[in-house]
Structures are given as structure tokens and as C-alpha cells.
Amino acid sequence: FATDFFEIKLVKEIEPALKKQLVISTVLMTVGIAIVSWIALPSTFTIFNFGEQKVVKNWQLFLCVSVGLWAGLIIGFVTEYYTSNAYSPVQDVADSCRTGAATNVIFGLALGYKSVIIPIFAIAISIFVSFSFAAMYGVAVDALGMLSTIATGLAIDAYGPISDNAGGIAEMAGMSHRIRERTDALDAAGNTTAAIGKGFAIGSAALVSLALFGAFVSRAGVTTVDVLTPKVFIGLIVGVMLPYWFSAMTMKSVGSAALKMVEEVRRQFNTIPGLMEGTAKPDYATCVTISTDASIKEMIPPGALVMLTPLIVGIFFGVETLSGVLAGSLVSGVQIAISASNTGGAWDNAKKYIEVKYYFTK
């Protein structure tokens, strides 16, 4: 379909063609799931549901997978609306740059926060439907449905970095603005598809986390998680805070690495004769070392936070508090992840929109 039926001849056709791939994959996958459910599953079977046996029919399991599949498509469409420079949200962010960086930051954050609403409703509805039909097993296959088009999602996701690097090569080679305009259009479409891919990943991660949470409370013998219990409520508050703590650590790590890189570049300009004039080569190896070292070493504390928190809370405060921590971090993490992902995509495409509209036309 991508190569033979939807030949792209205009820049404005890039994003619709990529969007069609997700729609086609979702429709074909729905048919495939229906066939597999009818052939491979018995008409009626039982599953474990917190100590009880729940009777499930094969068409109910088909709906569990399908609702995740189509919820993922809705998340993809909403993500495209909030991150594509073809629509008003990103254009508003670009227009806010006229009055400075402060208003741009405000508009970008507002866009990211607003973009959370519909995806959360889509995830919530898919959870309700799948849990009603097949309990936690339904939630697990709901996540499977959302990930079933991941091959197409990753394929169109690759447009972003490939086109971005192509644009970088064109810029460094001194090619014409016409070529840069095409690579920037592809890069803008790639930024949108990258955000769509993240939306799929975040939504499915929420569903998988919920299924794992159900497995935990079942295995730990927790029949109810009462938020009015002090231990659970304290755990809930701490769990909601954890994604912010994790984000702060990673952002500080990126800032520290960027600071070291800037200092190294300044040092090379000051100490290597002819570098400013272009007659000498910079020390690329040191800059690469700074990036690679930071990407490995700086992620140790955030990784330790994720892995050690459940162990420490469970050992010292018990399973009830840990239940609150897991539930709080699940709810908070999904929303902050969607918001941050869409904000980044919107800012990047706002930059492309400004370049294409003002720079190239000028």
C-alpha cells in the first residue's frame, strides 16, 4: 500500500500517507484477530479471576483485543493532531514565539497537558471493556491488541531520525533550500509519527502495568486496595511522585551532559588553532565520549530508583503500601509520559513550521 497505491507527489501528502498505513494495518489486524479467535479458541473457556473461575467466550476475547487495537489508533490520531504542524495546536505554539521563549514554553506545556485527555479516556474505556469481559486476562490481551500494529508503527517511526539526518547532511553539504524544504517536511512528518509511536508504547505500557498490578495483588493475597487506609494512601501519594522524581533525575542528567559538551566545544575553539576558520579539525572523539559516558552512567540512579523502590517499600512497609505505590506510579506515569512526549513533538514541529513558513518562503 505504501509503495504502490499511495504514491506521494506533494509535501502535504506525506503525513496522510503515513496515517493511512496505521488505518490499513488496524483494519487488517481486526480481521486477522477475528479469524484467529474463531479458529484457535474454544467457544467457551474459564480463566482465573481473583480466586474465582470466570467463564469467557471467544468473541468476548476478540473484543478485548480489538478494543485495545482501536484505542491505540485513537491515541495515534489524537497524538497526530497535537504534534503535527498541519493543525492549529502546533501552529499556535509556533505563533507564540513572536513574543519570546516564555510564552512559547507556556503554550507548549498547555498543549502537552491538554493532549492527555482523550488518550486517557481511550485507555480507560478499553480497560473497562476488557476487564468486564475477561478480568485481568482481558486487560493483558487488550495490551496485546494495542501492540499488534507495532511493526507498522516502528516502520513509520523511523522516518523521523532518517529524514532529520538527511537534512543535516544536506545542510552541511551546502545544498539548496529546495532540498532542505523536502527533508524538513519529511522530518516534520517523522516527528509526528515518532510521537504516535510513543503514544502506542505508553498506552500499552499502562495496560501491561495494570495486568502486572493485578498479578501482584493476586499473588500477595491482597483482596482489596482501600485508599482510605493510611498505609495505602501514603503509598499512593509517594507513587504519584515517583515519575516526577524519575523525570527530574533524567532531565538533570541531560542538562549536565549538555553542559559538559558546551564546555568541551568552547575549550576546543580556544585551544585548537584554526578551528574557528575551518582550517583545523575538531576533536570529535572527546565529544562522543562525553555523550556515551553520560548516556550510560547518568541513567544508573534513575534505573536504581525504579528497581529498588518496590523492594524497599515492600520489605519495610508491607504489601498494602506497595499496592498504593504501584497504583499511584501507574496513573501518574502514564499521564506525565503522554504529556511530555506530545510537548516535545509539538515544539519540534513548531520549529519546522516556522522554518518552512518564514525562512524558506523568504
Coordinates of C-alpha atoms in Angstrom, one line a residue, residues 8 18 28 36 44 60 86 91 106 123 142 162 200 206 213 225 234-235 277 292 302 323-324 332 342 362:
I8 CA 3.4 10.7 -2.8
L18 CA 1.7 7.6 6.8
L28 CA -6.4 -5.9 8.5
V36 CA -7.7 -16.5 14.9
T44 CA -16.3 -21.1 25.9
Q60 CA -15.5 -11.7 24.2
A86 CA -0.7 20.8 9.8
Q91 CA 0.7 26.4 14.7
I106 CA 3.6 28.2 28.3
I123 CA -7.3 3.7 27.7
D142 CA -6.0 -5.6 25.5
I162 CA 16.4 9.2 8.9
F200 CA 1.2 3.4 21.4
A206 CA -0.3 1.3 31.1
F213 CA -0.5 -5.0 39.2
V225 CA -6.9 -1.9 48.0
I234 CA 0.7 7.2 51.8
G235 CA 1.9 4.7 49.2
E277 CA 38.4 29.5 10.5
T292 CA 28.3 7.9 25.5
P302 CA 17.0 6.6 37.7
S323 CA -0.1 -1.6 46.3
G324 CA -0.6 2.1 46.7
S332 CA 0.9 9.4 37.3
N342 CA 3.5 15.4 22.9
K362 CA 11.5 34.5 2.5

